[in-house]
Tab-separated table of C-alpha atoms (C1' of nucleotides) in Angstrom:
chain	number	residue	atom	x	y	z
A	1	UNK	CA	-20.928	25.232	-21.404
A	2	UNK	CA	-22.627	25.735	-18.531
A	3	UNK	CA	-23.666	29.393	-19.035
A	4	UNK	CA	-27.564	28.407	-20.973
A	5	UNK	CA	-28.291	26.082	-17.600
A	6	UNK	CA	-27.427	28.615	-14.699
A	7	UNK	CA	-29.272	31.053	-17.072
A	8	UNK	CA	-32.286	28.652	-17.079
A	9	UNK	CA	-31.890	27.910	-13.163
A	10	UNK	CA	-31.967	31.913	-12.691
A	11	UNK	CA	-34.557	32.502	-14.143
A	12	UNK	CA	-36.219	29.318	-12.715
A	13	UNK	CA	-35.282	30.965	-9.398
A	14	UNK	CA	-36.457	34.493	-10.413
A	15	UNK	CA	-40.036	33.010	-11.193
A	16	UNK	CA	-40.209	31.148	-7.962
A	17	UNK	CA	-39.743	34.308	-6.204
A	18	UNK	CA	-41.991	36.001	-7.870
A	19	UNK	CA	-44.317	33.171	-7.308
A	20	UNK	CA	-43.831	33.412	-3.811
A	21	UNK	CA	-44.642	37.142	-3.771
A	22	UNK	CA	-48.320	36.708	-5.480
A	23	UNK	CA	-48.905	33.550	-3.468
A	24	UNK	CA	-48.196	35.895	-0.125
A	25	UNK	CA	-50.621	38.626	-1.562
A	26	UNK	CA	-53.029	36.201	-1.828
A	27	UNK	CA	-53.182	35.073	1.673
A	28	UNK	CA	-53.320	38.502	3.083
A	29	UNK	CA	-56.029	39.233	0.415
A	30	UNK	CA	-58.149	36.365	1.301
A	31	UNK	CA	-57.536	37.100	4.815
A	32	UNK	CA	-57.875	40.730	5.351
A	33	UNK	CA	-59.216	41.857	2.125
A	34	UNK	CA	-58.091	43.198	-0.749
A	35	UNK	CA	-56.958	46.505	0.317
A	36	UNK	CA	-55.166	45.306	3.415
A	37	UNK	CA	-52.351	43.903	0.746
A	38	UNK	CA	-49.775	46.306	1.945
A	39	UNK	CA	-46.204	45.755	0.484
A	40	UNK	CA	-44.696	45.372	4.012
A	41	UNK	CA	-47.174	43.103	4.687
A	42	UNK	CA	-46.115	41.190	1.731
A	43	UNK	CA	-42.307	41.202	2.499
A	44	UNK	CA	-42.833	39.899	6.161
A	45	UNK	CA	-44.661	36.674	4.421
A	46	UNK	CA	-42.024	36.079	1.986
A	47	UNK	CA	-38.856	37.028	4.762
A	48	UNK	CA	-37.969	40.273	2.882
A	49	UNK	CA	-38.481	44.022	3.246
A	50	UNK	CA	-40.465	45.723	1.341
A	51	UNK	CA	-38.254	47.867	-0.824
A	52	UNK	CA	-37.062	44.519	-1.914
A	53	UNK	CA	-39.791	43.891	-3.931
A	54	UNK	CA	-39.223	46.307	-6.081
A	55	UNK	CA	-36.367	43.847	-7.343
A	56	UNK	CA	-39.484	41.359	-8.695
A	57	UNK	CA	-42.358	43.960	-9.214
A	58	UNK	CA	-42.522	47.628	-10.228
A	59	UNK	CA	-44.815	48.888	-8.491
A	60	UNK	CA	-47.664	47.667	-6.163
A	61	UNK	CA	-49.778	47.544	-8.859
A	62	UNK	CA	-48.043	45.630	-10.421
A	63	UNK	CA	-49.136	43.263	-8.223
A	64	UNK	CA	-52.730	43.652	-8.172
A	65	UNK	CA	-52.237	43.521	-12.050
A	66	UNK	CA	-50.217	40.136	-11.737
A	67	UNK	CA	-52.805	39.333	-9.550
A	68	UNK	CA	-55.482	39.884	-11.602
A	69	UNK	CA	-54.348	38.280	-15.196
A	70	UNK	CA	-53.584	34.789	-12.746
A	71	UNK	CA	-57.542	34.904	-11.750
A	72	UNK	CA	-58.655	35.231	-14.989
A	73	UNK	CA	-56.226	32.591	-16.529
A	74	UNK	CA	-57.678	30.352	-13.797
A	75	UNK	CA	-61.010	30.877	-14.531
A	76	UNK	CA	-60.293	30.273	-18.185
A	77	UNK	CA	-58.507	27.286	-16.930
A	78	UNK	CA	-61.479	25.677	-14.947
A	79	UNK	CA	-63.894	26.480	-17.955
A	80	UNK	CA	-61.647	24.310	-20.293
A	81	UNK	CA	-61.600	21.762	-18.571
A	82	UNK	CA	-65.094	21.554	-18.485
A	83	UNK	CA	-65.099	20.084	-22.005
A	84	UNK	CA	-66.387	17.867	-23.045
A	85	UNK	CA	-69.666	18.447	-22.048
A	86	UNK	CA	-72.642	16.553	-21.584
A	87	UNK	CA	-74.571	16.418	-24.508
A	88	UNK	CA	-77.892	17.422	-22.889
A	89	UNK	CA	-77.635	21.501	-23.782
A	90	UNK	CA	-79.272	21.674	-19.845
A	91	UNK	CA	-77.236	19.668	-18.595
A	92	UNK	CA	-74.100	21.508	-20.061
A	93	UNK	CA	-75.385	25.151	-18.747
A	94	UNK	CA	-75.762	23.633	-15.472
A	95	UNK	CA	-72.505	22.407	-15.336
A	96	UNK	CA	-70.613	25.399	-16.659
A	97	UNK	CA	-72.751	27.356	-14.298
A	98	UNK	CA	-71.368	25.109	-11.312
A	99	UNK	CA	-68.114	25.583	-11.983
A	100	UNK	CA	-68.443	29.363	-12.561
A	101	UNK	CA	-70.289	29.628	-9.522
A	102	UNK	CA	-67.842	27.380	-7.561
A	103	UNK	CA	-64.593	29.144	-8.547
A	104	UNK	CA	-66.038	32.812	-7.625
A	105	UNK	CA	-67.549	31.424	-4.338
A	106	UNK	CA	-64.319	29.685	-3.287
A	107	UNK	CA	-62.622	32.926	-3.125
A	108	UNK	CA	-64.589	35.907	-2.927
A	109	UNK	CA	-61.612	38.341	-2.842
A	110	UNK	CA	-60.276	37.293	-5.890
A	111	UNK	CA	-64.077	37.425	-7.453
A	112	UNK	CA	-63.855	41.068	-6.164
A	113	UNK	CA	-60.525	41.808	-7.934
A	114	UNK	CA	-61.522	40.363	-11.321
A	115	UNK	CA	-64.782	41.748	-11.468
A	116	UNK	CA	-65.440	45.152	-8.892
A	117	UNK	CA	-63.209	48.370	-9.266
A	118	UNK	CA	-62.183	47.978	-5.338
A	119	UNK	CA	-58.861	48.895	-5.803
A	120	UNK	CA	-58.296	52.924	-5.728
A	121	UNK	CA	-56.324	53.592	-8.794
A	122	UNK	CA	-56.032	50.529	-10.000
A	123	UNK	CA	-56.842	49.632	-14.131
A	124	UNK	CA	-55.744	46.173	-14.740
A	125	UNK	CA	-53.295	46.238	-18.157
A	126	UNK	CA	-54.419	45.824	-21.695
A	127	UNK	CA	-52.590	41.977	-21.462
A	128	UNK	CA	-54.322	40.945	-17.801
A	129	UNK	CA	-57.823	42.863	-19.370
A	130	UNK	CA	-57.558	40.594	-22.408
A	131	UNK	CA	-58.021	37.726	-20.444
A	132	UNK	CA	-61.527	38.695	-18.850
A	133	UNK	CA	-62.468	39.493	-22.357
A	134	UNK	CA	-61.112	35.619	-23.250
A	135	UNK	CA	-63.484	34.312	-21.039
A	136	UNK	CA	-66.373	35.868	-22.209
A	137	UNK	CA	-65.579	35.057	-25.671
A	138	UNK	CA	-65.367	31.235	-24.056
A	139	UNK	CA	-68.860	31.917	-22.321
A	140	UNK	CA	-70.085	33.348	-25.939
A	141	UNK	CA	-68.455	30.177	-27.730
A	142	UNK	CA	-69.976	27.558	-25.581
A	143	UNK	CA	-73.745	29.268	-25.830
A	144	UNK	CA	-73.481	29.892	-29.340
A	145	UNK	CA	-72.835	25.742	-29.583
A	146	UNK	CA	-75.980	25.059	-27.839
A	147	UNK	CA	-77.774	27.170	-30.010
A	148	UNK	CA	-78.083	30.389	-27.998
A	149	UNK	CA	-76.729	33.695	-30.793
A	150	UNK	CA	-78.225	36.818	-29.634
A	151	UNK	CA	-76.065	38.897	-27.787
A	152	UNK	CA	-79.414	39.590	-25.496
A	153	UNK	CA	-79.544	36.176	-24.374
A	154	UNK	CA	-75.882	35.825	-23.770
A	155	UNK	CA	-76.373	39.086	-21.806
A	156	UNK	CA	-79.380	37.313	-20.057
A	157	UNK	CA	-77.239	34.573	-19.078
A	158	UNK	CA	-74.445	36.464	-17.136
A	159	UNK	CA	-76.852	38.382	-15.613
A	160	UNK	CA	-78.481	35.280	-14.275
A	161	UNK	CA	-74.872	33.831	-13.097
A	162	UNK	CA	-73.900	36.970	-11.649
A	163	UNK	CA	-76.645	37.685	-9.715
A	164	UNK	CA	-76.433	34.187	-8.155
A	165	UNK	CA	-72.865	34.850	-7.373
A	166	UNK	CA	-73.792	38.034	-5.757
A	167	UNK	CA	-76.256	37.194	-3.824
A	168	UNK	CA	-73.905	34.038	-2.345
A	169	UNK	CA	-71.123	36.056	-1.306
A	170	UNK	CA	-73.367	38.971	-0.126
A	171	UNK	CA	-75.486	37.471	2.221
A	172	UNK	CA	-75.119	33.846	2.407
A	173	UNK	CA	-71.228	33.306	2.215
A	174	UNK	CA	-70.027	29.980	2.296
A	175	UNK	CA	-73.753	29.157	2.323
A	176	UNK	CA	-75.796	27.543	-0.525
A	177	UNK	CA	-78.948	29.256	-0.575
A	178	UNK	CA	-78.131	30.337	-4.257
A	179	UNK	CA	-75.945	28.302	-5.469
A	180	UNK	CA	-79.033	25.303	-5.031
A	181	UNK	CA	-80.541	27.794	-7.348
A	182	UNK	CA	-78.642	26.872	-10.305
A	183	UNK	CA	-80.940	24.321	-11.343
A	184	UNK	CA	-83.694	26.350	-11.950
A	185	UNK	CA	-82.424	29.452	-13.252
A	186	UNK	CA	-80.605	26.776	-16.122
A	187	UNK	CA	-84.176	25.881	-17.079
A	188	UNK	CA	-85.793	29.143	-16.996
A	189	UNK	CA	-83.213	30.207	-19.257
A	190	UNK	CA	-83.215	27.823	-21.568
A	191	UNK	CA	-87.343	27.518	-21.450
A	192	UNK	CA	-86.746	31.409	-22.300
A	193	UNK	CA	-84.574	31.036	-25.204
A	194	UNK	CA	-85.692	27.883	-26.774
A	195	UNK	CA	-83.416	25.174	-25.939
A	196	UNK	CA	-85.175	21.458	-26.017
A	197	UNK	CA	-86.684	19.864	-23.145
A	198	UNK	CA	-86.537	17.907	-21.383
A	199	UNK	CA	-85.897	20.319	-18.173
A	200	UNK	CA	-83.724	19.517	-15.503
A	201	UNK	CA	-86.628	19.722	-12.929
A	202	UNK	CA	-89.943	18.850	-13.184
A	203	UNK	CA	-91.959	22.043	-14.193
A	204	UNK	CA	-94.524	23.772	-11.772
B	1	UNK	CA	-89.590	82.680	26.655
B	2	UNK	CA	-87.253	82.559	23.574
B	3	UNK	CA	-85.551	80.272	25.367
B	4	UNK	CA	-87.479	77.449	23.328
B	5	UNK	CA	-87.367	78.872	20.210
B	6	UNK	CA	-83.340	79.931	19.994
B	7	UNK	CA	-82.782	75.954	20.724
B	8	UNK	CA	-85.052	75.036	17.906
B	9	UNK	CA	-82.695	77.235	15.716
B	10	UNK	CA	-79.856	76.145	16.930
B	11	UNK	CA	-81.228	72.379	16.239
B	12	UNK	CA	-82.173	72.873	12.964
B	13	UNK	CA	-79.069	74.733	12.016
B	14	UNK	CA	-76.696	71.878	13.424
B	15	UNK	CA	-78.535	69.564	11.631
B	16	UNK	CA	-78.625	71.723	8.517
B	17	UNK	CA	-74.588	71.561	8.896
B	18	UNK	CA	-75.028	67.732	9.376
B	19	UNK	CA	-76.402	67.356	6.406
B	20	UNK	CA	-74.275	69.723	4.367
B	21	UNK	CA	-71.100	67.279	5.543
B	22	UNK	CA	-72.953	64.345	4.449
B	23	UNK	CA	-73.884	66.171	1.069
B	24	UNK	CA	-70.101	66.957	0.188
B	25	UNK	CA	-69.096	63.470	1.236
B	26	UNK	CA	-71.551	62.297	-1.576
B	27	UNK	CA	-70.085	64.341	-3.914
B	28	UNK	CA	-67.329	63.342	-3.403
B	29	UNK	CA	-67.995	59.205	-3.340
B	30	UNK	CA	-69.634	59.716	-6.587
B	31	UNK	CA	-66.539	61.483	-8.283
B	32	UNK	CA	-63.723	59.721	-7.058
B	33	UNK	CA	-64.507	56.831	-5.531
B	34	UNK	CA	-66.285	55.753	-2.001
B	35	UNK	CA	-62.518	55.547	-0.249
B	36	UNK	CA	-61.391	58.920	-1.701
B	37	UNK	CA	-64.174	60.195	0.586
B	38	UNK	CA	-61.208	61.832	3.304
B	39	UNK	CA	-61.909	64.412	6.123
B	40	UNK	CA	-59.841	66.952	4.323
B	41	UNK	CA	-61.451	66.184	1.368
B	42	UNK	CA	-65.129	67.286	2.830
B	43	UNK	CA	-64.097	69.860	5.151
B	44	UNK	CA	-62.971	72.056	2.081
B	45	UNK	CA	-66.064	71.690	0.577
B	46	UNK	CA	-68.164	72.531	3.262
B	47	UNK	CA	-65.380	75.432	3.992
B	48	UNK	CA	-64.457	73.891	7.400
B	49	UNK	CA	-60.916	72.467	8.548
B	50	UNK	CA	-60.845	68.883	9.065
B	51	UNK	CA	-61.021	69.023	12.902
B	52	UNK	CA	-63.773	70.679	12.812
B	53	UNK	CA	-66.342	67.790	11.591
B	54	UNK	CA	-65.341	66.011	14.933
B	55	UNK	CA	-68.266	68.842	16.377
B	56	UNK	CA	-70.795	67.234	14.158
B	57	UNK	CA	-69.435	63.097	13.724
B	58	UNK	CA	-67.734	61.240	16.209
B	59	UNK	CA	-65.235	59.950	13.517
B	60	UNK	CA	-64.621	59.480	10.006
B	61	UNK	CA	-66.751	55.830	9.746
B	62	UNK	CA	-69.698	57.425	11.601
B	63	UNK	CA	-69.726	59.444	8.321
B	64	UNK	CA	-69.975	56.621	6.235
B	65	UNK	CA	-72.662	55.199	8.666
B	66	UNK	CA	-74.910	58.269	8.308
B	67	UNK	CA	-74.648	57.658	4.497
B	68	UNK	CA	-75.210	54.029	4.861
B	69	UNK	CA	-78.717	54.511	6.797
B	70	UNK	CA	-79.173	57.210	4.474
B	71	UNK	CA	-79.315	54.946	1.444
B	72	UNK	CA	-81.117	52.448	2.312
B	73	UNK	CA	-83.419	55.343	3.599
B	74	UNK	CA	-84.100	56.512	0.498
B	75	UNK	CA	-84.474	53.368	-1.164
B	76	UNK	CA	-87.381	52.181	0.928
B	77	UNK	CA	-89.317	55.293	0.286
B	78	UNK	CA	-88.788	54.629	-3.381
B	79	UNK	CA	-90.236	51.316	-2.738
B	80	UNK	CA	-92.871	53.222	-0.815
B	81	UNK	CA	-93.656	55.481	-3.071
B	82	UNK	CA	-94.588	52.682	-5.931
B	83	UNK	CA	-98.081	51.885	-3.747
B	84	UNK	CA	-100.691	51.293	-5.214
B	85	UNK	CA	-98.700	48.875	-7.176
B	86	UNK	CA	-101.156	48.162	-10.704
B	87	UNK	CA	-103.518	44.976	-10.008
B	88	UNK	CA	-101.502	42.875	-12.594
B	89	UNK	CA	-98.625	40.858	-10.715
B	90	UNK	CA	-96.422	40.867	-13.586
B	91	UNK	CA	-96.857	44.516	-14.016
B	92	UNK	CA	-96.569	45.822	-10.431
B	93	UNK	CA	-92.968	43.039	-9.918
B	94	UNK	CA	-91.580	45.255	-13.480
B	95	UNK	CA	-92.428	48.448	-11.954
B	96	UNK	CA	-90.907	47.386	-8.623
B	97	UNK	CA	-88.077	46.252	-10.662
B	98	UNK	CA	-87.384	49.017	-12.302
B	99	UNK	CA	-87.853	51.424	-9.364
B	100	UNK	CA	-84.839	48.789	-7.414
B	101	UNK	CA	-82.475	48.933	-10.683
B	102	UNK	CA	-82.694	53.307	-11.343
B	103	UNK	CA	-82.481	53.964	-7.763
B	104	UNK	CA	-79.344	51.508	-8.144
B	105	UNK	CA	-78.435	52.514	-11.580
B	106	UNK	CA	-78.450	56.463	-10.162
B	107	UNK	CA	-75.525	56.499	-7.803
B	108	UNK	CA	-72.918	53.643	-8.253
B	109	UNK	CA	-71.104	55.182	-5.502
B	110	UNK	CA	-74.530	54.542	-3.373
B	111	UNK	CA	-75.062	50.967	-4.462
B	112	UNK	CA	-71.675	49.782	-3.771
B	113	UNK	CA	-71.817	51.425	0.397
B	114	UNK	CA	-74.902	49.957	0.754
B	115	UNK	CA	-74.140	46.551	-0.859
B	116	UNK	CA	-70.303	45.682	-0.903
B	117	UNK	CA	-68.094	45.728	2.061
B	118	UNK	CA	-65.556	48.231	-0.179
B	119	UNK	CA	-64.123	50.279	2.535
B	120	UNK	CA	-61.625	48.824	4.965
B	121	UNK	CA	-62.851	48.189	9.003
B	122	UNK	CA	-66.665	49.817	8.225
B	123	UNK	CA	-69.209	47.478	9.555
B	124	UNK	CA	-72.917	49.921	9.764
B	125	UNK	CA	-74.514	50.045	13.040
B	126	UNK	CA	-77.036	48.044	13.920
B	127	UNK	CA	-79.464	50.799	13.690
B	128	UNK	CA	-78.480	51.449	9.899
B	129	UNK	CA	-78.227	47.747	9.380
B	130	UNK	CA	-81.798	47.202	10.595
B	131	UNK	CA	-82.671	49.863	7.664
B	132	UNK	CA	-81.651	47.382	4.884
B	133	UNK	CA	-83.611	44.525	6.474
B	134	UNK	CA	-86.788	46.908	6.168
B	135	UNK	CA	-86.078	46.926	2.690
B	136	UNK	CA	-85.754	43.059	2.505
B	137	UNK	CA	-89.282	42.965	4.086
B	138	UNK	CA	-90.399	45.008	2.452
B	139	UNK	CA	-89.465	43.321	-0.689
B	140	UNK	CA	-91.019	39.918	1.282
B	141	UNK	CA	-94.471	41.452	1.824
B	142	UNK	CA	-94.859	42.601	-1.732
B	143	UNK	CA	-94.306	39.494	-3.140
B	144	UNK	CA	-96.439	37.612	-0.305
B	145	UNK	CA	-98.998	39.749	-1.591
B	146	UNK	CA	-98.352	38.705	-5.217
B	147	UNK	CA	-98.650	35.062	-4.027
B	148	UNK	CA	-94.870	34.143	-3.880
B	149	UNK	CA	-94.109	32.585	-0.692
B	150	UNK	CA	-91.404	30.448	-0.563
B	151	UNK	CA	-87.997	31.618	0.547
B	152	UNK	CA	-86.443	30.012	-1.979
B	153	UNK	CA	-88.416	32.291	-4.683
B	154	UNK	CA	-87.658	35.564	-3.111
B	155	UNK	CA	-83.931	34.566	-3.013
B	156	UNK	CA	-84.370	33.928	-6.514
B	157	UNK	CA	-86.305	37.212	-7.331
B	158	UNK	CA	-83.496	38.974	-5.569
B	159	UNK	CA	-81.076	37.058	-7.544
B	160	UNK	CA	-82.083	37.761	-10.968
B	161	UNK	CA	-82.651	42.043	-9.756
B	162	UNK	CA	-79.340	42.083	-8.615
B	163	UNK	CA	-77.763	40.365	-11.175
B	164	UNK	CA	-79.056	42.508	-13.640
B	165	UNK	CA	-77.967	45.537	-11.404
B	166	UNK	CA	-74.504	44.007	-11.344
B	167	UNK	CA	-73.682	43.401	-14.802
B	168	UNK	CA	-75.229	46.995	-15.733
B	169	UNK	CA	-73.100	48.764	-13.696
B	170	UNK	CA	-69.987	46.534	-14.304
B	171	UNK	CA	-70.616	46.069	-17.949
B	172	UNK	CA	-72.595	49.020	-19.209
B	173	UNK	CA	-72.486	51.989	-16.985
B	174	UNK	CA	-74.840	54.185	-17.912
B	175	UNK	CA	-76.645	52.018	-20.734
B	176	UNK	CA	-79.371	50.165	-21.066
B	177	UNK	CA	-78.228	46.889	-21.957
B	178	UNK	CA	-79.555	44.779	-18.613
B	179	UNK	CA	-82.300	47.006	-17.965
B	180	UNK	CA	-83.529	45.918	-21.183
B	181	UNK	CA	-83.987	43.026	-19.789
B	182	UNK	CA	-86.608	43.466	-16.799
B	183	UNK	CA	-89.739	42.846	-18.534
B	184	UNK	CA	-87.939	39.260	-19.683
B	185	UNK	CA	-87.014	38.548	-15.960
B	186	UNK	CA	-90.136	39.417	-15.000
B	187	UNK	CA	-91.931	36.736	-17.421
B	188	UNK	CA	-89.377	34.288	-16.314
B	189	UNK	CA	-89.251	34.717	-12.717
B	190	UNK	CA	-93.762	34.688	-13.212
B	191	UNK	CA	-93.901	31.511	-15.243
B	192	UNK	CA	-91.444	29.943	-12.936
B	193	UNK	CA	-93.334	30.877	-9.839
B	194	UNK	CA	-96.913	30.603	-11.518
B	195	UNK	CA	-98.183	33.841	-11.675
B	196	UNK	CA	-101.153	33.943	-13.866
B	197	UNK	CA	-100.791	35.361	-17.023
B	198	UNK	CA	-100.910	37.252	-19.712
B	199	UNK	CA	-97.298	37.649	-19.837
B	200	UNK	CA	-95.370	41.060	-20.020
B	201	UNK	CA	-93.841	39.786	-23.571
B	202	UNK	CA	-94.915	37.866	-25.703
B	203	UNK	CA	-93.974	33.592	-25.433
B	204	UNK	CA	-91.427	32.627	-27.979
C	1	DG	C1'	-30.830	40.932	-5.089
C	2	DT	C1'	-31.308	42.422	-0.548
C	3	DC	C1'	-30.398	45.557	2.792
C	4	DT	C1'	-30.729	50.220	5.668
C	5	DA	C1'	-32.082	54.712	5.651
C	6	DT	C1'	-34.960	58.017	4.174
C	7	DA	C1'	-38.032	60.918	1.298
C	8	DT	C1'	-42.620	62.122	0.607
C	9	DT	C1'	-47.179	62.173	1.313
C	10	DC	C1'	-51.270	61.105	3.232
C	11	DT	C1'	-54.401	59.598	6.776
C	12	DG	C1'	-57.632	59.922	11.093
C	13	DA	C1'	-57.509	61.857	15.299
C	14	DT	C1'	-56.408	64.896	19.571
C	15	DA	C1'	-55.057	69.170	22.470
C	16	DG	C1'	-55.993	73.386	23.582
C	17	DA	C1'	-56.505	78.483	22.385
C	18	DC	C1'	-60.205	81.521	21.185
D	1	DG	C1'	-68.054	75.387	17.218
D	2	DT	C1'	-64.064	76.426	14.726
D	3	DC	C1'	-59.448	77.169	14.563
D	4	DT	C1'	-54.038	76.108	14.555
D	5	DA	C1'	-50.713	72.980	15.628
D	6	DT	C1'	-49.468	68.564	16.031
D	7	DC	C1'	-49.397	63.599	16.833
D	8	DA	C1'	-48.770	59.010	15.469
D	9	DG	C1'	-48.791	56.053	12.051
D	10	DA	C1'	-49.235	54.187	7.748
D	11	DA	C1'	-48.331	53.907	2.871
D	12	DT	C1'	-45.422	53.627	-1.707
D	13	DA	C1'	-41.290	54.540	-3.475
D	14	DT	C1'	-36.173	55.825	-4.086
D	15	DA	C1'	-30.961	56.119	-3.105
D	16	DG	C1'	-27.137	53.923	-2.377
D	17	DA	C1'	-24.125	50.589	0.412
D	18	DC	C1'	-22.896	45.788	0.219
DNA sequence: GTCTATATTCTGATAGAC
DNA sequence: GTCTATCAGAATATAGAC
């Protein structure tokens, strides 16, 4: 009778735990940097040894992997609920833009998991990989709807975003020298590919 | 009387070995990874036990610092070496452009020491720091030059390079898919800034 | 599922002979 | 200036008791 609900509140438990353990990562991540994530490290956050772990995750990278698929769900996440967006095709690039630009600046170690190989050894899984690969088919989507097809321009546009980025967390972070950028680089993009007017500022 | 000369020798042939420790410490960033650089590691390829660097560098990050200042060396005599730029704006920003993304596009392993705090504790000295600002100036007075003045427009110039850098390294190693796009960034970054024309491409 | 104890391996760095 | 020997510490991971 009551076998399915302790079952359920096991595995409720089990999750938690492991929640715990990513959430602890995290912190030290965001803290001390990627690479300082050290599974003792880990343990003394979440009041446990180390070789406990091993009870939740396989391995340490297993970790960085969990890691990993959770920042890119997120992302996808914040992209979503973007919709619906504002008509004006401008207007909808700048907000997507924002929101990319917003959720890599507010934490620049997970940026640096999801998108540089900082982690010796590490190859995120075929299931967390998919998701980065989701979100670019979201980022291909969305353009395609505002009229933008060739896979130049979409290659044009991430280029633009990422250099922004970049540039933010190299040498202004938790500054907004480029993120006040975003404006402009919306309009010279869409000037470049042929989306209607009017632009979001006044041209030169 | 050879007291002069024998010191010269002896000069040149410690530096030689200098330079023969940074050398395998490159090869070695650029197969397997900046951190997989290890003392070990470089004093079997220069055919010395690891002990034995401490004659030549102080410690393992003033290794790392030598290659640091090295870098960003080298980059601003590639910049250097583009004078006389051609007479057309738009042409002497793609050739600068393309000199910033090969020299970047050459050595991953390079790009990400000089631009991405990747290894653990290493902050460069303030002499091999000051070396990267010389390149930012030097990126300044070239575009003063062109007529771009604002600090807002060589943050953006810098943006779009580096984003283009990123995403070809990230995305593409050893393709062409974002250097493709220079001469477009080029025309954008021109229009947006008013450089005269004729443009690199032509308008759509 | 968590613990202690330990294996294994690697790291940067130092001491001191030669 | 290079060597051997070693230190001191960190890391991931495993074995096995409870």
């Amino acid at each position: 009778m009551t076998a399915l609900p302790n079952r359920d509140r096991r595995a409720e438990r089990r999750e938690a735990t492991r929640q715990e353990i990513l959430d602890a990562a995290w912190a030290i991540a965001r803290r001390d940097g990627l690479t300082a994530v050290t599974l003792r490290g880990v343990g003394e956050r979440v009041g446990m040894r180390a070789p406990s772990l091993y009870s939740h995750f396989p391995s340490k990278h297993a970790i960085y992997d969990a890691m990993f698929g959770r920042a890119w769900h997120d992302l996808i996440e914040a992209l979503r609920a973007l919709t619906p967006l504002p008509a004006s095709p401008r207007r909808a690039l700048l907000r997507a833009a924002e929101a990319f630009f917003d959720f890599a600046a507010a934490d620049p170690a997970r940026y640096q998991l999801m998108n540089q190989a900082s982690i010796p050894d590490f190859r995120p899984s075929a299931e967390a990989y998919a998701r980065s690969l989701e979100v670019y088919d979201l980022m291909r989507t969305e353009l395609r709807a505002l009229g933008v097809r060739s896979a130049a321009d979409l290659d044009l546009w991430t280029g633009l975003l990422s250099g922004a980025v970049n540039q933010q967390l190299a040498n202004d972070p938790g500054g907004t020298r480029w993120r006040r950028q975003l404006p402009r680089l919306v309009d010279m993009f869409a000037d470049e590919v042929g989306l209607p007017t009017p632009r979001l500022r006044r041209a030169r």
